[in-house]
mmCIF file of C-alpha atoms and ligand atoms in Angstrom:
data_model
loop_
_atom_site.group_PDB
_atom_site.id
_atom_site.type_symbol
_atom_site.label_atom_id
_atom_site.label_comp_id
_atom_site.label_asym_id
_atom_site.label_seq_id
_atom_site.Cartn_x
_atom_site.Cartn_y
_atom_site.Cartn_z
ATOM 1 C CA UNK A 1 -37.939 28.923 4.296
ATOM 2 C CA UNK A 2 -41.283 28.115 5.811
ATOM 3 C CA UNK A 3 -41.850 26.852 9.280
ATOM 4 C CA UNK A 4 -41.900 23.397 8.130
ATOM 5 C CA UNK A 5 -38.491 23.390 6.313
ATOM 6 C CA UNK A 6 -35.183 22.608 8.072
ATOM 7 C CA UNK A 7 -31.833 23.667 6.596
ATOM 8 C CA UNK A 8 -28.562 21.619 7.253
ATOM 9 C CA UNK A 9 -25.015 22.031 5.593
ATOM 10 C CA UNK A 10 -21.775 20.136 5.837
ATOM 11 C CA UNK A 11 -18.833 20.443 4.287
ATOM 12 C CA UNK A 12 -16.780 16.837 4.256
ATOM 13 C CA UNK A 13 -13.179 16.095 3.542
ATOM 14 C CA UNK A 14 -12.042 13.471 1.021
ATOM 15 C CA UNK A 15 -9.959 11.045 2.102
ATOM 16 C CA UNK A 16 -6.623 9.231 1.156
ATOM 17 C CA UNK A 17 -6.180 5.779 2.337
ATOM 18 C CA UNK A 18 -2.308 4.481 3.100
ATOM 19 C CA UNK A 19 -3.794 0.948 3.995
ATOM 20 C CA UNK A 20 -6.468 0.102 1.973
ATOM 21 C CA UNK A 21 -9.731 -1.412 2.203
ATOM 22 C CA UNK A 22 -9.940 -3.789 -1.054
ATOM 23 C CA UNK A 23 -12.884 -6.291 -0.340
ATOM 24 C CA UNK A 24 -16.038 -6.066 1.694
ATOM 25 C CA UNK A 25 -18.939 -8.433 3.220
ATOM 26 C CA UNK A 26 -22.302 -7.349 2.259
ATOM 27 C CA UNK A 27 -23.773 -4.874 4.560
ATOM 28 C CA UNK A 28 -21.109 -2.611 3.317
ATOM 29 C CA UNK A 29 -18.498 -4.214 5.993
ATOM 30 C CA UNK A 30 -14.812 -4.279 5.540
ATOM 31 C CA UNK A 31 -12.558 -7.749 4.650
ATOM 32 C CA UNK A 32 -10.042 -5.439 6.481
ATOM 33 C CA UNK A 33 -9.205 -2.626 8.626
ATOM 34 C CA UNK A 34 -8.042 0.607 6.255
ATOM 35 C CA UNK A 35 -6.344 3.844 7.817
ATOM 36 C CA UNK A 36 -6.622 7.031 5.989
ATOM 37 C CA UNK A 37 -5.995 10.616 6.623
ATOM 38 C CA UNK A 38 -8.284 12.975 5.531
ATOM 39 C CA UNK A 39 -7.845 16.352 2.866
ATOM 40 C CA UNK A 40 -7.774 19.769 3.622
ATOM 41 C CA UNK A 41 -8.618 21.569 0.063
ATOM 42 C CA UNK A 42 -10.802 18.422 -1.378
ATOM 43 C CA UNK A 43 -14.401 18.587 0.056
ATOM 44 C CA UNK A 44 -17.462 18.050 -1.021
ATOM 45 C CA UNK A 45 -20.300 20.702 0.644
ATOM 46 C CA UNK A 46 -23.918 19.696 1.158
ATOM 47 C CA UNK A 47 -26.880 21.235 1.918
ATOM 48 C CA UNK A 48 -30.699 19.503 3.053
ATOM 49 C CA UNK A 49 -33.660 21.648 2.949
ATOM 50 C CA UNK A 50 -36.147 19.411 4.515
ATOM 51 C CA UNK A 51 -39.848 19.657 4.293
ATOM 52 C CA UNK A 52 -42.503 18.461 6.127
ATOM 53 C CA UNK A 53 -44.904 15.943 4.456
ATOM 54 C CA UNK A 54 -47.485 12.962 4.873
ATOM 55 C CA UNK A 55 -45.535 9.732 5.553
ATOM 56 C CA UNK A 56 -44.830 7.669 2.567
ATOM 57 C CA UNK A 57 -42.646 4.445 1.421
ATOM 58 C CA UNK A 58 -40.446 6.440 -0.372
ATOM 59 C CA UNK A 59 -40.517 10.405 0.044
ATOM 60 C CA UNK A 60 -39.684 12.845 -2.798
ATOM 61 C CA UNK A 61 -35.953 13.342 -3.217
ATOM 62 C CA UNK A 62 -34.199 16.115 -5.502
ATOM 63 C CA UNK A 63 -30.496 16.134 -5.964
ATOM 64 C CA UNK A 64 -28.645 18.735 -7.548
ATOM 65 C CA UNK A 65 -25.501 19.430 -7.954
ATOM 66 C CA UNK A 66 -23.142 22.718 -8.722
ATOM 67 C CA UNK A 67 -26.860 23.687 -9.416
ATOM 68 C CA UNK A 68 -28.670 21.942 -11.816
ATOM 69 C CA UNK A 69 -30.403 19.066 -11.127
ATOM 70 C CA UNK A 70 -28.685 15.873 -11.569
ATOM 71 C CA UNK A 71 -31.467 13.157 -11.404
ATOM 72 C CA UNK A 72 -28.583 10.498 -12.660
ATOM 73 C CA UNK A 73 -26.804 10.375 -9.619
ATOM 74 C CA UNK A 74 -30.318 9.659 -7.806
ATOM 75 C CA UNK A 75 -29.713 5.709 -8.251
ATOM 76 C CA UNK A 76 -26.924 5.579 -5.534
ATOM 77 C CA UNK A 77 -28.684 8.410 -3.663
ATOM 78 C CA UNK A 78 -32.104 6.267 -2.440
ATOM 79 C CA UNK A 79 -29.869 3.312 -1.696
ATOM 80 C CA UNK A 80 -28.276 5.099 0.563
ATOM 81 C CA UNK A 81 -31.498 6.182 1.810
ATOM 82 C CA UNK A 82 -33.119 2.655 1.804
ATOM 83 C CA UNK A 83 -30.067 1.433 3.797
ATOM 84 C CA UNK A 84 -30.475 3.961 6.671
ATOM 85 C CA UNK A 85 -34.436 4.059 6.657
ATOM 86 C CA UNK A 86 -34.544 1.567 8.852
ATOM 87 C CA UNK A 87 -32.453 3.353 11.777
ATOM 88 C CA UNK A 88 -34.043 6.781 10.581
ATOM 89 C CA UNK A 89 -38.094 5.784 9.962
ATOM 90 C CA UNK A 90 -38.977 9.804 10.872
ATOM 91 C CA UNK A 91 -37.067 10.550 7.263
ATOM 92 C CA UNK A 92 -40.111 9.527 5.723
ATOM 93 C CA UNK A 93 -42.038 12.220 6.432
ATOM 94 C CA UNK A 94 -39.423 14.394 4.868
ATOM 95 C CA UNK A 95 -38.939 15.500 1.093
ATOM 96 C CA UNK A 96 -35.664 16.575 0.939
ATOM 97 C CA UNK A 97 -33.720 18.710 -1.810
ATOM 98 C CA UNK A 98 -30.449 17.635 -1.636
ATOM 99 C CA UNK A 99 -27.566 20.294 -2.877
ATOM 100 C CA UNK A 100 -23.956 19.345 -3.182
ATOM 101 C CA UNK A 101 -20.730 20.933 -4.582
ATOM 102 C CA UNK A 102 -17.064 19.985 -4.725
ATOM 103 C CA UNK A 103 -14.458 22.024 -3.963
ATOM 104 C CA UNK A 104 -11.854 20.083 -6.262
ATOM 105 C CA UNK A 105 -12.018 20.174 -9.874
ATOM 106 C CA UNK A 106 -14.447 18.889 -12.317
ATOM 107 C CA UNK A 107 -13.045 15.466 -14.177
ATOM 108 C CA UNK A 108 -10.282 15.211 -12.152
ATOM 109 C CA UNK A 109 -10.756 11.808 -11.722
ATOM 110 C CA UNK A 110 -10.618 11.793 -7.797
ATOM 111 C CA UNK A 111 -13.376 10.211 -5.978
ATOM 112 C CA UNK A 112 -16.057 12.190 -4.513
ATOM 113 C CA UNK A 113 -18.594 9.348 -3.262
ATOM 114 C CA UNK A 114 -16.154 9.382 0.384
ATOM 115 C CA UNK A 115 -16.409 13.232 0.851
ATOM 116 C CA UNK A 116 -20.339 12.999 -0.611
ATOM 117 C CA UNK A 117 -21.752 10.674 1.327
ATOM 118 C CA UNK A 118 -19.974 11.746 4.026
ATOM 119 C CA UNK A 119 -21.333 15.468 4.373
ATOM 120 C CA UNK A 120 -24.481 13.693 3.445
ATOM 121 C CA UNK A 121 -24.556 10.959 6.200
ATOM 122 C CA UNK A 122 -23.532 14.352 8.137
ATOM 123 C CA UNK A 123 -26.425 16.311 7.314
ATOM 124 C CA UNK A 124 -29.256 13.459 7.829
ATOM 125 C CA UNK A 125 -27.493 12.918 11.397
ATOM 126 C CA UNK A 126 -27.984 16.550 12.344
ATOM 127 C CA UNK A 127 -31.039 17.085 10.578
ATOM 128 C CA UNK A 128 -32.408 13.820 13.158
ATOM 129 C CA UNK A 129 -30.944 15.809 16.154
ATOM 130 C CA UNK A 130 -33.214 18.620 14.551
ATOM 131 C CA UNK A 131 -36.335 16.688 14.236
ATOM 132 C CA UNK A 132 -36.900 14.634 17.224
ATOM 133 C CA UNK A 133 -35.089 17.248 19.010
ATOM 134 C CA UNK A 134 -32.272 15.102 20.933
ATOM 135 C CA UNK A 135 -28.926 15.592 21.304
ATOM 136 C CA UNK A 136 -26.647 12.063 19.839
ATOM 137 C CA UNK A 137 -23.909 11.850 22.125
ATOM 138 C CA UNK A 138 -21.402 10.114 19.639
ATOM 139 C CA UNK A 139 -22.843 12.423 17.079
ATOM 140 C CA UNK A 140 -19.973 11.739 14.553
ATOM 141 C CA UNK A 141 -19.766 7.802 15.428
ATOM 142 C CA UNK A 142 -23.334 7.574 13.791
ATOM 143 C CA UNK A 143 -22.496 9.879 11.092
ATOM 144 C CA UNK A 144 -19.315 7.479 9.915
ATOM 145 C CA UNK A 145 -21.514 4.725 10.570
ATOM 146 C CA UNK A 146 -24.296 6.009 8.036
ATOM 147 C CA UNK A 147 -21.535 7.174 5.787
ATOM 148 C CA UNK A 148 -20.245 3.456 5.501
ATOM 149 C CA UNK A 149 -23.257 2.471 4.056
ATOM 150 C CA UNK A 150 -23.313 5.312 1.302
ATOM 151 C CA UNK A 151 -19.787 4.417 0.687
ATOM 152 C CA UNK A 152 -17.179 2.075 2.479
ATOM 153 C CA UNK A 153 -14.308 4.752 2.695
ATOM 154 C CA UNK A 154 -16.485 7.575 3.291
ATOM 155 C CA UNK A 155 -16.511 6.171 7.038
ATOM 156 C CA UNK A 156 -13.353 7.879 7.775
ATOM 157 C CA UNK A 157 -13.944 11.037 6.268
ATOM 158 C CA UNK A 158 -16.816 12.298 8.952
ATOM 159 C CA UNK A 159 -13.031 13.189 11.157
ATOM 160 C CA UNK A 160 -9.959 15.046 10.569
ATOM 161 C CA UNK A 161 -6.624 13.514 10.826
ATOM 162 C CA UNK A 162 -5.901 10.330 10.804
ATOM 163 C CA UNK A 163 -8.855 7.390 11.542
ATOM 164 C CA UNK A 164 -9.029 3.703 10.756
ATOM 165 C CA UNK A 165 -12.127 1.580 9.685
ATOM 166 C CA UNK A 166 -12.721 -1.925 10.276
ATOM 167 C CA UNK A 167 -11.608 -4.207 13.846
ATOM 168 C CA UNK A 168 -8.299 -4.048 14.304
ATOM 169 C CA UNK A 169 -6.281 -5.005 17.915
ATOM 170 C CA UNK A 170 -4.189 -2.238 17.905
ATOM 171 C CA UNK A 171 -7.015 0.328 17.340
ATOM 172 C CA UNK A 172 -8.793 1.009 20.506
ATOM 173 C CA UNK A 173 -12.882 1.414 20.173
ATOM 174 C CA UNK A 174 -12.052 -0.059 16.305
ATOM 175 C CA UNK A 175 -15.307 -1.164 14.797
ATOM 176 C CA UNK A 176 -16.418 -2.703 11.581
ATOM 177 C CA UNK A 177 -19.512 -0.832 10.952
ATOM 178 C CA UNK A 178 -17.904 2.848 11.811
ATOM 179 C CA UNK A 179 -14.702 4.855 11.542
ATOM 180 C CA UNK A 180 -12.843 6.216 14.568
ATOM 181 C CA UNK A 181 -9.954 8.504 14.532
ATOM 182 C CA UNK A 182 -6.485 7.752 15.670
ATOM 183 C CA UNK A 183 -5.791 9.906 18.747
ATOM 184 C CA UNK A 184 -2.430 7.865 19.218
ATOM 185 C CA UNK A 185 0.197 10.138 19.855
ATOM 186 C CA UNK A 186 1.241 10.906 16.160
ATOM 187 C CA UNK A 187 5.277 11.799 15.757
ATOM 188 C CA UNK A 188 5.682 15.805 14.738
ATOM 189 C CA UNK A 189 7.107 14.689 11.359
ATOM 190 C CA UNK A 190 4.094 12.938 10.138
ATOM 191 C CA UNK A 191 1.530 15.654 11.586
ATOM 192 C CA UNK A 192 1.822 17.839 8.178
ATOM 193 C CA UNK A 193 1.658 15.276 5.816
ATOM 194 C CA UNK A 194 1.630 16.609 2.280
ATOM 195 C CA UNK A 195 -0.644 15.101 -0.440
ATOM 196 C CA UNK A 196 -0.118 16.819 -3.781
ATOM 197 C CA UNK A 197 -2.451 14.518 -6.666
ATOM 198 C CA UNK A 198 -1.352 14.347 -10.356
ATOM 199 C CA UNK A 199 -3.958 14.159 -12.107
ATOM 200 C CA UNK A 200 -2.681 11.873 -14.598
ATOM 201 C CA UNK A 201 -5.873 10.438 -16.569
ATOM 202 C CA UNK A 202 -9.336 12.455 -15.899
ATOM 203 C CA UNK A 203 -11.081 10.450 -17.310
ATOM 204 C CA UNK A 204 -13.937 8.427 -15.237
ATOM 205 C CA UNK A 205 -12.410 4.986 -13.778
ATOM 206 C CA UNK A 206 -13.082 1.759 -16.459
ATOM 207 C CA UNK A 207 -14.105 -0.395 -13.805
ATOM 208 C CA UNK A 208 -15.229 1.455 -10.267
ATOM 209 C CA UNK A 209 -14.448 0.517 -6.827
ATOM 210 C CA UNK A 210 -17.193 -1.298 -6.083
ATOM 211 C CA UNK A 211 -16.974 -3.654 -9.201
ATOM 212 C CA UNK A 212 -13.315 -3.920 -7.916
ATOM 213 C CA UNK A 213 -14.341 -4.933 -4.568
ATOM 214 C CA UNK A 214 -16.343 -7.788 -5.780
ATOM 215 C CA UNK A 215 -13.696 -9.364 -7.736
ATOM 216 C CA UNK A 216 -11.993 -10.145 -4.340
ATOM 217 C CA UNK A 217 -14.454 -12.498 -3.654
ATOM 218 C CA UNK A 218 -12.570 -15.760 -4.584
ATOM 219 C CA UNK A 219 -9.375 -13.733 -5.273
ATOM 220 C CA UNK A 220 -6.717 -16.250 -5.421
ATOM 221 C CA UNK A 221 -4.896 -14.012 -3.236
ATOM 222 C CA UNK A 222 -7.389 -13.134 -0.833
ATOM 223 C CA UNK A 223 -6.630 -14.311 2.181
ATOM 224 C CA UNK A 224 -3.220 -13.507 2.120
ATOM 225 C CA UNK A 225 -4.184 -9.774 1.383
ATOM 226 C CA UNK A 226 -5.872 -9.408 4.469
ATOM 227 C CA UNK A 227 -3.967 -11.030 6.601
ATOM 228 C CA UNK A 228 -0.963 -8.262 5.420
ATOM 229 C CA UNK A 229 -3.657 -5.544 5.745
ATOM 230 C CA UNK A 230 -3.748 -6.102 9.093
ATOM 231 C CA UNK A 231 -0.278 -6.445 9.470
ATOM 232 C CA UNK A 232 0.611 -3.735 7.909
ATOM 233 C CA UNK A 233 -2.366 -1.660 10.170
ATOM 234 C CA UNK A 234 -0.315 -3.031 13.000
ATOM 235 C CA UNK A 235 3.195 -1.797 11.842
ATOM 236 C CA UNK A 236 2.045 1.824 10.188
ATOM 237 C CA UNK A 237 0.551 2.766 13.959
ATOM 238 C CA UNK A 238 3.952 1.900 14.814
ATOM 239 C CA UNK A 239 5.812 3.676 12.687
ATOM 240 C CA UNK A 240 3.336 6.675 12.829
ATOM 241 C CA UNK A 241 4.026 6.940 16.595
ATOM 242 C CA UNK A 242 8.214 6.501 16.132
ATOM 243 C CA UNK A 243 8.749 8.604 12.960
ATOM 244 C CA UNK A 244 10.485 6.485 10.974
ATOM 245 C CA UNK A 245 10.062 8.165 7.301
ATOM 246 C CA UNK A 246 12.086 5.286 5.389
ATOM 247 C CA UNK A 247 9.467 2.665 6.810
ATOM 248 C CA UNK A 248 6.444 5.097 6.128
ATOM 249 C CA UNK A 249 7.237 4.852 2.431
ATOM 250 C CA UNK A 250 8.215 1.567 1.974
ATOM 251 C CA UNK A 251 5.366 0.507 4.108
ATOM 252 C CA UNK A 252 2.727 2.819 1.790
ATOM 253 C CA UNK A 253 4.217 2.087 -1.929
ATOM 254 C CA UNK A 254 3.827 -1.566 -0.939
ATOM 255 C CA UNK A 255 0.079 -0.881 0.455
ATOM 256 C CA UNK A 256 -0.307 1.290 -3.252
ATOM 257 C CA UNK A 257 1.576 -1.247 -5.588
ATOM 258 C CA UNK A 258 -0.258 -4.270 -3.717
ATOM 259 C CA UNK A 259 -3.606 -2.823 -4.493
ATOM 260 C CA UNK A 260 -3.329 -2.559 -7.734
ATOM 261 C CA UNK A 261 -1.234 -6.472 -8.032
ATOM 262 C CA UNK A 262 -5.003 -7.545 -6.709
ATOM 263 C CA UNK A 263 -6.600 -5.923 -9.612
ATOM 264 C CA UNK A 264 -3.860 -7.321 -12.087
ATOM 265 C CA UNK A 265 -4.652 -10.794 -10.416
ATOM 266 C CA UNK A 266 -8.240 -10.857 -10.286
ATOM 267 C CA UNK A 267 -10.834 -12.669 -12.782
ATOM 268 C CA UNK A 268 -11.334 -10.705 -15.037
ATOM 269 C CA UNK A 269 -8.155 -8.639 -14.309
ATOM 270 C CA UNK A 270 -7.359 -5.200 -15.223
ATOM 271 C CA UNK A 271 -4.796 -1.904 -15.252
ATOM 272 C CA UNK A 272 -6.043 1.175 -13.960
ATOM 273 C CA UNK A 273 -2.488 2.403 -13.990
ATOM 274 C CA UNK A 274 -0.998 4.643 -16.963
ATOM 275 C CA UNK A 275 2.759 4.938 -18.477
ATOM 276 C CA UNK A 276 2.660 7.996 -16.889
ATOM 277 C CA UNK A 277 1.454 7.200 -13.795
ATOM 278 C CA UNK A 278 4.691 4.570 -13.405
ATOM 279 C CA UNK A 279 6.898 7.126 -14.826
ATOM 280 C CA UNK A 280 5.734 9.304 -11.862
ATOM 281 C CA UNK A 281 6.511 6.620 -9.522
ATOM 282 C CA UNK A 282 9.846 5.985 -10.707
ATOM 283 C CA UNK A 283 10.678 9.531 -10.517
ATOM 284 C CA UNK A 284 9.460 9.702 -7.312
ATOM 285 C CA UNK A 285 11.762 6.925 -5.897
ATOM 286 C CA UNK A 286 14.699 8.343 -7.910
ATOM 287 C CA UNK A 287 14.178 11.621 -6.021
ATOM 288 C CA UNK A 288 13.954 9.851 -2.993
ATOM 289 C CA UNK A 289 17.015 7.923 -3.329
ATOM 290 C CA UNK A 290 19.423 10.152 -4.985
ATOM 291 C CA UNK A 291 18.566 13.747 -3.715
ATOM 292 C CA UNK A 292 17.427 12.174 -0.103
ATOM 293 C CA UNK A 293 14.382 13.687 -0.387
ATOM 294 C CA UNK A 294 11.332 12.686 1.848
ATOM 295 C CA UNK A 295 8.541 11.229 -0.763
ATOM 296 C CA UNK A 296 7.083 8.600 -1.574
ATOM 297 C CA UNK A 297 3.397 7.563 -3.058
ATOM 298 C CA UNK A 298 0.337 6.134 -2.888
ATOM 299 C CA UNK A 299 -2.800 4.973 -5.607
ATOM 300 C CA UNK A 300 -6.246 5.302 -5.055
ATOM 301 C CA UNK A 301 -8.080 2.697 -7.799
ATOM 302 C CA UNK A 302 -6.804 4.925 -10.670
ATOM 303 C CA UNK A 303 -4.621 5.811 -12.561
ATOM 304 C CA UNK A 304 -3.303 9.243 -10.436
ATOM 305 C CA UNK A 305 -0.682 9.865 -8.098
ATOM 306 C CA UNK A 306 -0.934 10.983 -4.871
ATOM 307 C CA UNK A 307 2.703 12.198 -4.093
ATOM 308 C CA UNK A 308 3.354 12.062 -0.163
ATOM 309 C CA UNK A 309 5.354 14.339 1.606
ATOM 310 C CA UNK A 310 6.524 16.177 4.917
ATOM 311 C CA UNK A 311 5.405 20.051 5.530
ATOM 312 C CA UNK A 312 9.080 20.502 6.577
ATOM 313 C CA UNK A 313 10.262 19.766 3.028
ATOM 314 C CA UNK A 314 6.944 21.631 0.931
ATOM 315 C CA UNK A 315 9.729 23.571 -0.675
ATOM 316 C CA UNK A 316 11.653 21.206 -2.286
ATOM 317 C CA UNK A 317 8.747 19.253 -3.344
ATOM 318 C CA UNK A 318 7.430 21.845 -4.590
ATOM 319 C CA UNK A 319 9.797 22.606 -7.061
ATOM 320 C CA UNK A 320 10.227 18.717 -7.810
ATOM 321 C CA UNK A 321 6.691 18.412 -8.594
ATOM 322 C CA UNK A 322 7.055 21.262 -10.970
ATOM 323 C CA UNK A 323 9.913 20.214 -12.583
ATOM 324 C CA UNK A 324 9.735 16.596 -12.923
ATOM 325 C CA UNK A 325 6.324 15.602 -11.885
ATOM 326 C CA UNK A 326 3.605 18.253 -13.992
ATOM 327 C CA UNK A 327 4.988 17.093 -17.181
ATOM 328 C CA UNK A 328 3.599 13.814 -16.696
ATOM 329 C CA UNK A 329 -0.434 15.758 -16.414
ATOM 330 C CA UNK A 330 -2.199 16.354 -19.030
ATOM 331 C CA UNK A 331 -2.849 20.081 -19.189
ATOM 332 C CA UNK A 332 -0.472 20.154 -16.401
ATOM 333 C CA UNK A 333 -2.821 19.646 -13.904
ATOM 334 C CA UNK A 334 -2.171 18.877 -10.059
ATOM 335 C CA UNK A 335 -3.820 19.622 -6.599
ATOM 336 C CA UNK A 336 -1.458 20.881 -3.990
ATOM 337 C CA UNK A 337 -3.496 19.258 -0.473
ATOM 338 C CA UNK A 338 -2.125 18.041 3.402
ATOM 339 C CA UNK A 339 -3.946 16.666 5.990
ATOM 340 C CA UNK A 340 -7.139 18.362 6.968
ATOM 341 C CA UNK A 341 -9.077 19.175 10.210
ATOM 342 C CA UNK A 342 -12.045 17.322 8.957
ATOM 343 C CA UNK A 343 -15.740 18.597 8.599
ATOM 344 C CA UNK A 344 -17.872 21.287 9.643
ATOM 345 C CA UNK A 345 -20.785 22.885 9.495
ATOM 346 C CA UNK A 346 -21.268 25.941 7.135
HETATM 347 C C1 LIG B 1 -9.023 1.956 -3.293
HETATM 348 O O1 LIG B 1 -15.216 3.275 -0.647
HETATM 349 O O2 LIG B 1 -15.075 3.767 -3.119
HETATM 350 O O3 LIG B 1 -9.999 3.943 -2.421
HETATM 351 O O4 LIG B 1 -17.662 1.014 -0.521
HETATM 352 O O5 LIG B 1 -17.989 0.288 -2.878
HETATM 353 O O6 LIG B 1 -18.212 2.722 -2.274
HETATM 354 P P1 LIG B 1 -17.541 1.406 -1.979
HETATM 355 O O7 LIG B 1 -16.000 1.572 -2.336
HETATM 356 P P2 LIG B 1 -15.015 2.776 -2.029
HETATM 357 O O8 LIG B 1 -13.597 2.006 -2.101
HETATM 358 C C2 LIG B 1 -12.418 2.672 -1.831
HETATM 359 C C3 LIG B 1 -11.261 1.886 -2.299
HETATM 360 C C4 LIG B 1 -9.907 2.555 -2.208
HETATM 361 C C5 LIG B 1 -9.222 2.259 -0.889
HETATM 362 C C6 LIG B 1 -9.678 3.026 0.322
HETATM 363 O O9 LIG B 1 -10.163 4.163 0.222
HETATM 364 O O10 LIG B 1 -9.473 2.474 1.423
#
């Protein structure tokens, strides 16, 4: 590299929300507070190589990805980078090459703009320490912050653990325009929470979040839904803290099944959900009920699973996934994850 480049790399967790943020203002702010825990085995890496150049309106910007360059995805790339130029004027006198990989399979149908624009958000926030050579107390505060306005749910994913986006009176230091994580006293039965994700249809999404999001403005059920969002926010810390498993579940199926009512219910509505993905479910509760087994599940806007679990019991849902569950993926396809540490620098 020559003495005008600068090299930064993050690697960023995906996240998996158990309330959900359906709905937003513009400026990329929440209609309601969402709490998520991040992944362990589903990141997305990034590196920056930054050059030096004459200030301009709009600097060159190269994205590739898994190596070869992916101009495509450039689109969603410079909004991001017209929404933070403001905070960030020094980035135009930058050209940077932008180089990103995911550690979770190709067309698996899980999200990667919250662990993307996370490591991105990430890099651009060290990369400024690097360049005007400061020091951001509240380094990963701004980060989520940026993140939010790459992506609303890639917010939480600059932490490990558990965090919450969006203003919520039971979440200390809560904020609408950045993540923070929970640092509640979590019970020891939740801290190894098991996410394993059926990857039921791989297939890219028929309508994306963001189109989804939209549709909630004059939702019929709209206020309603946040009001219970925050509710919910309210009664999930609670139940977090006291380790009540029965509640957990009930409390995230209804969170999962809800989200996906709104979608059913909005103008135009739609189904992101497959037969097999409400076979799953049903299975799921079955198991739950009949061999008193601790899962339950939760939806991201798709049509997979995300079957959550205890680490005490990885055993036995192990072998229930196998058995009852991979039948129901194409190919037989499923990622084993838990809740992760959150990101770092590589
Ligand atoms: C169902 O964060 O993908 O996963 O802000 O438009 O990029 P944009 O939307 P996005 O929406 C996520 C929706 C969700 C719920 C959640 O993660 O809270």
């Amino acid at each position: 590299m020559g003495k005008n480049q600068i090299r930064v790399a993050w690697q960023a967790p995906s996240n998996i929300a158990l309330v959900k943020y359906w709905g937003k203002h513009p400026g990329q702010i929440p209609a309601n507070a969402s709490l998520s825990f991040s992944l362990d085995e589903c990141t997305t890496k990034t590196t920056i190589e930054a050059e030096k150049v004459p200030f301009s309106d709009f600097p060159r910007l190269q994205f590739f990805f898994e190596g070869k360059e992916k101009p495509e995805f450039l689109p969603k790339i410079e909004n991001f980078f017209r929404a933070v130029f403001p905070e960030m004027p020094w980035l135009k006198s930058y050209a940077l090459r932008i180089s990103s990989e995911n550690t979770f399979p190709h067309s698996s149908g899980i999200a990667s703009s919250a662990s993307a624009f996370a490591a991105l958000a990430l890099c651009i926030t060290e990369l400024e320490e690097k360049v005007l050579d400061i020091k951001h107390g509240g380094f990963f505060r701004i980060a989520s912050h940026r993140a939010r306005l790459g992506s609303g749910s890639a917010a939480r994913s600059v932490y490990g653990g558990i965090s919450v986006w969006g203003k919520h009176p039971m979440t200390v230091g809560s904020s609408q325009s950045f993540a923070v994580p929970v640092t509640d006293e979590i019970h020891e039965v939740f801290r190894g929470i098991t996410d394993t994700i059926l990857l039921i249809d791989r297939e890219t999404k028929s309508v994306s979040s963001t189109a989804g999001h939209a549709l909630m403005v004059g939702h019929p059920y709209a206020e309603m839904r946040f009001k219970r969002a925050a509710e919910n926010l309210a009664e999930l810390q609670t139940i977090l803290r006291s380790g009540e498993v029965d509640d957990f579940f009930s409390l995230i199926e209804e969170e999962a099944l809800g989200l996906h009512a709104l979608m059913m219910s909005s103008q135009p509505n739609y189904i992101l959900m497959r037969p097999n993905t409400v076979a799953a479910i049903e299975r799921i509760r079955n198991t739950r009920k009949e061999e008193n087994l601790a899962v339950g599940f939760t939806l991201d806007a798709g049509a997979n699973v995300h079957v959550i679990a205890l680490s005490a019991d990885e055993q036995k849902v192990k072998s229930f996934v196998e058995s009852e569950l991979k039948p129901l993926c194409p190919d037989g396809l499923y990622i084993c994850d838990r809740i992760g540490e959150g990101p770092k620098p590589f």
